[in-house]
């Protein structure tokens, strides 16, 4: 019988090699290193994989299985760039990639023009300049399909958006938010004056109790669970829900405000104006963080629950809403946003699973893994 002793370093390598059979990001990172590819997005994805929960990591590997099969070039062409774009906000990297994989697998889009565009690009070396916009379309279609899947006897669509106004007083005739950023860029002495004016306008939105509802679906009839042979009402008719096609444990954004560089026509101006924009966003964030709690309370009251992936419903009482200066992108482009997550102190939730065509939900206990108590904010 052999008695082999391994050092901690050797043991770690051995374990990683075993995981190599099932962890695609580890395998592709190793290939990147062997090929001497600098700054490979696969290695960063490997780190995301290692930090994810077992459930999310399993989801990631299934997602990568689809993407690697669809895109034949793994270290050149479009796929590495998709992986890189997904890491702009690593809190949603896995859900970002999963939505693309779901779109690829969705039979509804078999003859879809966007799907055909992806197919035409998958073997090319040249990366299209509009790749991010293309992925937005892909994800929007899959999200829309998921939302539409609830339409029936129990749910109907009802769109609602939150808004913070910046047009009032002297700013009433302002064409758009970029116009303000442009003026501040031309004369930095105007920064304090304009930020004060924007904040005065925001106060009207913040202090308005009758805020617009934020959500996607509304119930047409009550929803129940069966307890001891009797139906118990959990959600009334006209209950409002936000739909997020992602795992329950992901910290995500609910709404973003003043995100000017989302527009195609302003995207090319970002390098010139981003520094000024970020400074203004940080001033607004610091103010709203101190004075916008009542607005968050009203948002919480207006939403009855979040519908996550796989038809899982979590009541709002388990959700924490908070202000952040980080939205969909990384900290290189600040976003004034409202984010949400499962309340950090909660370890288990009474969650519900919806089945199409039934007003009776399946109740189950969702175990929440230990989470970082820090909110996601750009320092």
Coordinates of C-alpha atoms in Angstrom, one line a residue:
X1 CA 0.0 0.0 0.0
X2 CA 1.4 3.4 -1.0
X3 CA 1.5 6.1 1.6
X4 CA 1.7 9.4 -0.4
X5 CA 1.8 12.7 1.4
X6 CA 0.8 15.8 -0.5
X7 CA 1.5 19.4 0.3
X8 CA -1.4 21.8 0.6
X9 CA -0.4 23.3 -2.8
X10 CA -0.2 19.9 -4.4
X11 CA -3.6 19.0 -2.9
X12 CA -5.1 22.2 -4.3
X13 CA -3.8 21.5 -7.8
X14 CA -5.1 17.9 -7.6
X15 CA -8.6 19.1 -6.5
X16 CA -8.6 21.7 -9.3
X17 CA -7.6 19.1 -11.9
X18 CA -10.5 16.9 -10.7
X19 CA -12.9 19.9 -11.0
X20 CA -11.5 20.5 -14.4
X21 CA -13.8 17.8 -15.7
X22 CA -16.9 19.8 -14.7
X23 CA -15.8 23.4 -14.4
X24 CA -15.7 24.9 -17.9
X25 CA -14.3 28.2 -16.7
X26 CA -11.4 26.5 -15.0
X27 CA -10.7 24.5 -18.1
X28 CA -10.8 27.5 -20.4
X29 CA -8.7 29.6 -18.1
X30 CA -6.1 26.9 -18.0
X31 CA -6.2 26.7 -21.8
X32 CA -5.8 30.5 -22.0
X33 CA -2.7 30.4 -19.8
X34 CA -1.2 27.6 -21.9
X35 CA -1.9 29.7 -25.0
X36 CA -0.3 32.7 -23.3
X37 CA -3.5 34.8 -23.8
X38 CA -3.3 37.9 -21.7
X39 CA -6.2 39.1 -19.6
X40 CA -8.4 36.2 -20.5
X41 CA -12.1 36.7 -19.5
X42 CA -12.2 33.0 -18.7
X43 CA -9.9 33.4 -15.8
X44 CA -12.0 36.1 -14.3
X45 CA -15.0 33.9 -14.9
X46 CA -13.3 31.1 -13.0
X47 CA -13.0 33.5 -10.0
X48 CA -16.7 34.3 -10.3
X49 CA -17.4 30.5 -10.4
X50 CA -15.3 29.9 -7.3
X51 CA -17.1 32.6 -5.3
X52 CA -20.6 31.5 -6.4
X53 CA -22.9 29.2 -4.3
X54 CA -23.2 25.6 -5.4
X55 CA -26.6 26.3 -7.0
X56 CA -25.3 29.3 -9.0
X57 CA -22.1 27.5 -10.0
X58 CA -24.2 24.5 -11.3
X59 CA -26.3 27.0 -13.2
X60 CA -23.1 28.6 -14.7
X61 CA -21.7 25.2 -15.8
X62 CA -25.0 24.3 -17.6
X63 CA -25.0 27.8 -19.2
X64 CA -21.5 27.5 -20.4
X65 CA -22.3 24.0 -21.8
X66 CA -24.8 25.7 -24.1
X67 CA -22.6 28.7 -25.0
X68 CA -19.6 26.5 -25.8
X69 CA -21.7 24.3 -28.0
X70 CA -23.3 27.2 -29.9
X71 CA -20.1 29.2 -30.3
X72 CA -17.3 27.0 -31.8
X73 CA -14.5 29.5 -31.1
X74 CA -13.8 29.7 -27.4
X75 CA -10.7 31.9 -27.3
X76 CA -11.2 34.1 -30.3
X77 CA -14.2 35.7 -31.9
X78 CA -17.5 36.7 -30.2
X79 CA -17.7 34.3 -27.2
X80 CA -14.7 35.7 -25.2
X81 CA -16.2 39.2 -25.7
X82 CA -19.6 38.1 -24.5
X83 CA -17.9 36.7 -21.3
X84 CA -16.1 40.0 -20.9
X85 CA -19.2 42.1 -21.2
X86 CA -21.0 39.8 -18.7
X87 CA -18.4 40.9 -16.1
X88 CA -19.2 44.6 -16.2
X89 CA -21.3 43.8 -13.1
X90 CA -20.1 40.5 -11.6
X91 CA -23.1 40.3 -9.3
X92 CA -25.2 39.4 -12.4
X93 CA -22.6 37.7 -14.5
X94 CA -24.2 34.3 -14.2
X95 CA -27.7 35.5 -14.8
X96 CA -26.5 37.6 -17.7
X97 CA -25.0 34.6 -19.4
X98 CA -27.9 32.3 -18.5
X99 CA -30.4 34.6 -20.2
X100 CA -28.3 34.4 -23.4
X101 CA -28.1 30.6 -23.2
X102 CA -31.9 30.4 -22.5
X103 CA -32.5 32.5 -25.6
X104 CA -30.3 30.2 -27.7
X105 CA -32.2 27.1 -26.3
X106 CA -35.7 28.7 -26.6
X107 CA -37.7 27.1 -29.5
X108 CA -39.7 30.3 -29.8
X109 CA -36.7 32.0 -31.3
X110 CA -35.7 29.3 -33.7
X111 CA -36.4 31.4 -36.8
X112 CA -35.8 34.8 -35.0
X113 CA -33.7 37.3 -36.9
X114 CA -31.6 38.1 -33.8
X115 CA -30.9 34.4 -33.4
X116 CA -29.8 34.2 -37.0
X117 CA -27.5 37.2 -36.5
X118 CA -25.8 35.4 -33.6
X119 CA -25.5 32.3 -35.8
X120 CA -23.9 34.4 -38.6
X121 CA -21.4 35.9 -36.1
X122 CA -20.3 32.9 -34.2
X123 CA -17.5 31.8 -36.6
X124 CA -16.2 35.2 -37.3
X125 CA -12.9 36.7 -35.9
X126 CA -14.1 40.2 -36.3
X127 CA -16.2 41.5 -33.3
X128 CA -19.1 43.7 -34.3
X129 CA -19.1 47.2 -32.9
X130 CA -22.7 46.8 -31.8
X131 CA -22.2 43.6 -29.9
X132 CA -23.4 45.1 -26.6
X133 CA -26.6 46.4 -28.3
X134 CA -27.1 43.0 -29.9
X135 CA -26.9 41.2 -26.5
X136 CA -29.3 43.8 -25.0
X137 CA -31.8 42.7 -27.7
X138 CA -31.2 39.0 -27.0
X139 CA -31.7 39.4 -23.3
X140 CA -34.7 41.8 -23.7
X141 CA -36.5 39.2 -25.9
X142 CA -35.8 36.4 -23.5
X143 CA -37.0 38.5 -20.6
X144 CA -40.1 39.5 -22.5
X145 CA -40.8 35.9 -23.3
X146 CA -40.5 35.0 -19.6
X147 CA -42.8 37.8 -18.5
X148 CA -45.4 36.9 -21.2
X149 CA -45.4 33.3 -20.0
X150 CA -47.4 34.4 -17.0
X151 CA -50.2 36.0 -19.0
X152 CA -53.4 34.0 -18.4
X153 CA -56.2 33.6 -15.9
X154 CA -54.0 34.6 -12.9
X155 CA -51.7 37.4 -14.3
X156 CA -51.8 40.1 -16.9
X157 CA -49.1 42.6 -17.9
X158 CA -49.0 46.0 -16.3
X159 CA -45.8 48.0 -16.8
X160 CA -44.7 50.6 -14.2
X161 CA -41.6 52.7 -14.1
X162 CA -40.1 54.8 -11.3
X163 CA -39.0 58.3 -12.1
X164 CA -36.8 61.0 -10.5
X165 CA -37.5 64.3 -12.1
X166 CA -34.7 66.8 -12.8
X167 CA -36.8 69.3 -14.8
X168 CA -38.3 72.0 -12.6
X169 CA -37.8 75.7 -12.1
X170 CA -34.9 77.0 -14.2
X171 CA -34.4 73.5 -15.6
X172 CA -37.9 73.1 -16.9
X173 CA -36.9 73.7 -20.5
X174 CA -33.8 71.5 -20.3
X175 CA -33.7 69.3 -23.3
X176 CA -32.1 66.3 -21.6
X177 CA -29.8 65.3 -18.7
X178 CA -26.8 65.3 -21.0
X179 CA -27.3 69.0 -21.7
X180 CA -26.6 69.7 -18.0
X181 CA -23.5 67.5 -18.0
X182 CA -22.3 69.3 -21.1
X183 CA -22.7 72.7 -19.5
X184 CA -20.8 71.6 -16.4
X185 CA -18.1 70.2 -18.5
X186 CA -17.7 73.6 -20.3
X187 CA -17.6 75.4 -17.0
X188 CA -16.8 73.4 -13.8
X189 CA -17.8 76.4 -11.6
X190 CA -21.4 75.6 -12.5
X191 CA -21.3 72.1 -11.0
X192 CA -22.5 73.1 -7.5
X193 CA -25.2 75.3 -8.9
X194 CA -26.6 72.7 -11.2
X195 CA -26.4 69.8 -8.7
X196 CA -28.4 72.0 -6.2
X197 CA -31.0 72.6 -8.8
X198 CA -31.3 68.9 -9.8
X199 CA -31.6 68.0 -6.1
X200 CA -34.4 70.6 -5.6
X201 CA -36.3 68.9 -8.5
X202 CA -35.6 65.4 -7.2
X203 CA -37.2 66.4 -3.9
X204 CA -40.6 66.6 -5.6
X205 CA -40.3 63.0 -6.7
X206 CA -38.8 61.9 -3.4
X207 CA -41.6 63.5 -1.3
X208 CA -44.4 62.4 -3.6
X209 CA -46.3 59.6 -1.7
X210 CA -48.2 58.7 -4.9
X211 CA -45.2 57.4 -6.7
X212 CA -45.6 55.4 -9.9
X213 CA -45.6 51.6 -9.3
X214 CA -42.6 49.7 -10.5
X215 CA -43.4 46.3 -11.9
X216 CA -44.4 44.1 -14.7
X217 CA -47.3 41.9 -13.7
X218 CA -50.6 42.3 -11.8
X219 CA -52.8 39.5 -10.5
X220 CA -56.3 39.2 -12.0
X221 CA -57.5 37.1 -9.0
X222 CA -56.2 36.1 -5.6
X223 CA -53.4 33.6 -5.2
X224 CA -53.6 30.9 -2.6
X225 CA -51.7 28.1 -0.9
X226 CA -53.3 24.9 0.5
X227 CA -52.9 24.4 4.2
X228 CA -54.7 21.5 6.0
X229 CA -57.0 21.0 3.1
X230 CA -58.1 24.6 2.9
X231 CA -57.0 27.4 0.5
X232 CA -55.3 30.3 2.3
X233 CA -55.1 33.6 0.5
X234 CA -51.5 34.8 0.1
X235 CA -51.8 37.6 -2.5
X236 CA -54.9 39.6 -3.3
X237 CA -56.2 40.4 -6.7
X238 CA -54.4 43.5 -8.2
X239 CA -51.2 42.5 -6.4
X240 CA -48.2 44.0 -8.3
X241 CA -45.0 42.1 -9.1
X242 CA -41.6 42.9 -10.5
X243 CA -40.2 40.1 -12.7
X244 CA -36.5 39.3 -12.6
X245 CA -35.3 36.3 -14.5
X246 CA -32.5 35.5 -12.2
X247 CA -31.6 33.5 -9.1
X248 CA -33.2 34.5 -5.8
X249 CA -29.9 35.2 -4.1
X250 CA -28.6 37.7 -6.6
X251 CA -28.3 41.4 -5.6
X252 CA -29.6 43.3 -8.6
X253 CA -30.9 46.7 -9.6
X254 CA -34.6 47.6 -9.6
X255 CA -34.4 51.0 -11.4
X256 CA -31.7 53.4 -12.8
X257 CA -32.0 57.1 -13.2
X258 CA -30.2 59.6 -15.5
X259 CA -28.3 56.8 -17.3
X260 CA -27.5 58.9 -20.4
X261 CA -24.9 56.7 -22.0
X262 CA -27.4 53.9 -22.6
X263 CA -28.6 55.8 -25.7
X264 CA -26.8 54.9 -28.9
X265 CA -26.3 58.5 -30.0
X266 CA -24.5 59.5 -26.7
X267 CA -22.4 56.3 -26.3
X268 CA -19.6 57.7 -28.5
X269 CA -19.4 60.8 -26.2
X270 CA -18.9 58.8 -23.1
X271 CA -15.0 59.1 -23.0
X272 CA -15.2 62.9 -23.2
X273 CA -17.9 63.4 -20.5
X274 CA -17.8 60.3 -18.2
X275 CA -15.6 62.0 -15.6
X276 CA -18.0 65.0 -15.2
X277 CA -21.0 62.6 -15.3
X278 CA -19.6 60.4 -12.6
X279 CA -18.9 63.4 -10.3
X280 CA -22.5 64.6 -10.7
X281 CA -23.9 61.1 -10.1
X282 CA -21.9 60.8 -6.9
X283 CA -23.2 64.1 -5.5
X284 CA -26.8 63.0 -6.3
X285 CA -26.2 59.6 -4.8
X286 CA -24.8 61.0 -1.5
X287 CA -27.8 63.3 -1.2
X288 CA -30.5 60.7 -2.0
X289 CA -28.9 58.1 0.3
X290 CA -29.4 60.5 3.2
X291 CA -32.9 61.9 2.2
X292 CA -34.5 59.2 0.1
X293 CA -35.5 56.5 2.6
X294 CA -39.2 57.4 2.5
X295 CA -39.1 57.0 -1.3
X296 CA -37.7 53.5 -0.8
X297 CA -40.4 52.7 1.8
X298 CA -43.1 53.8 -0.8
X299 CA -41.5 51.6 -3.4
X300 CA -41.6 48.6 -1.1
X301 CA -45.2 49.2 -0.3
X302 CA -46.1 49.5 -4.0
X303 CA -44.7 46.0 -4.9
X304 CA -46.1 42.8 -3.4
X305 CA -43.3 40.6 -4.5
X306 CA -40.5 39.7 -6.8
X307 CA -40.9 36.9 -9.3
X308 CA -37.5 35.3 -9.9
X309 CA -36.4 32.6 -12.4
X310 CA -38.3 29.3 -12.5
X311 CA -41.6 31.0 -11.4
X312 CA -40.4 31.5 -7.8
X313 CA -42.2 34.3 -5.9
X314 CA -40.7 36.0 -2.9
X315 CA -43.0 38.4 -0.9
X316 CA -41.6 42.0 -0.6
X317 CA -41.4 41.6 3.2
X318 CA -38.2 39.6 2.6
X319 CA -36.7 42.2 0.3
X320 CA -34.4 45.1 1.1
X321 CA -34.3 48.1 -1.2
X322 CA -31.4 50.5 -1.1
X323 CA -29.9 53.4 -2.9
X324 CA -26.6 52.7 -4.8
X325 CA -24.3 54.4 -7.3
X326 CA -23.9 51.2 -9.1
X327 CA -26.3 49.9 -11.7
X328 CA -25.9 47.5 -14.6
X329 CA -22.3 48.5 -15.3
X330 CA -19.1 48.5 -13.3
X331 CA -17.8 51.4 -11.2
X332 CA -16.2 53.1 -14.3
X333 CA -19.7 54.4 -15.1
X334 CA -21.7 55.3 -12.0
X335 CA -25.5 54.9 -12.1
X336 CA -28.0 56.4 -9.6
X337 CA -30.0 53.3 -8.9
X338 CA -32.3 51.4 -6.5
X339 CA -31.0 48.0 -5.9
X340 CA -32.7 45.1 -4.1
X341 CA -31.7 41.9 -2.4
X342 CA -32.9 39.4 0.2
X343 CA -32.6 41.0 3.6
X344 CA -29.1 40.1 5.0
X345 CA -30.5 38.9 8.4
X346 CA -32.8 36.4 6.8
X347 CA -31.7 32.8 6.6
X348 CA -34.9 31.2 5.3
X349 CA -37.9 32.4 3.4
X350 CA -41.5 31.3 2.9
X351 CA -41.3 31.4 -0.9
X352 CA -43.9 30.2 -3.5
X353 CA -43.8 28.6 -6.9
X354 CA -46.3 29.4 -9.5
X355 CA -47.7 26.9 -12.0
X356 CA -49.3 28.3 -15.1
X357 CA -53.1 28.0 -15.0
X358 CA -53.4 27.5 -11.3
X359 CA -54.2 30.1 -8.6
X360 CA -52.8 27.8 -5.9
X361 CA -49.1 28.3 -5.3
X362 CA -46.7 25.7 -4.0
X363 CA -45.3 26.9 -0.7
X364 CA -41.7 25.9 0.2
X365 CA -38.9 27.0 2.5
X366 CA -36.0 28.7 0.6
X367 CA -32.8 28.4 2.5
X368 CA -30.6 31.5 2.1
X369 CA -26.9 31.0 2.2
X370 CA -24.8 33.3 4.4
X371 CA -24.3 36.5 2.5
X372 CA -22.0 39.5 2.6
X373 CA -23.8 42.2 4.7
X374 CA -22.3 45.0 2.7
X375 CA -24.4 46.7 0.1
X376 CA -23.1 46.9 -3.5
X377 CA -21.8 50.5 -3.8
X378 CA -18.9 51.9 -5.8
X379 CA -16.3 53.4 -3.4

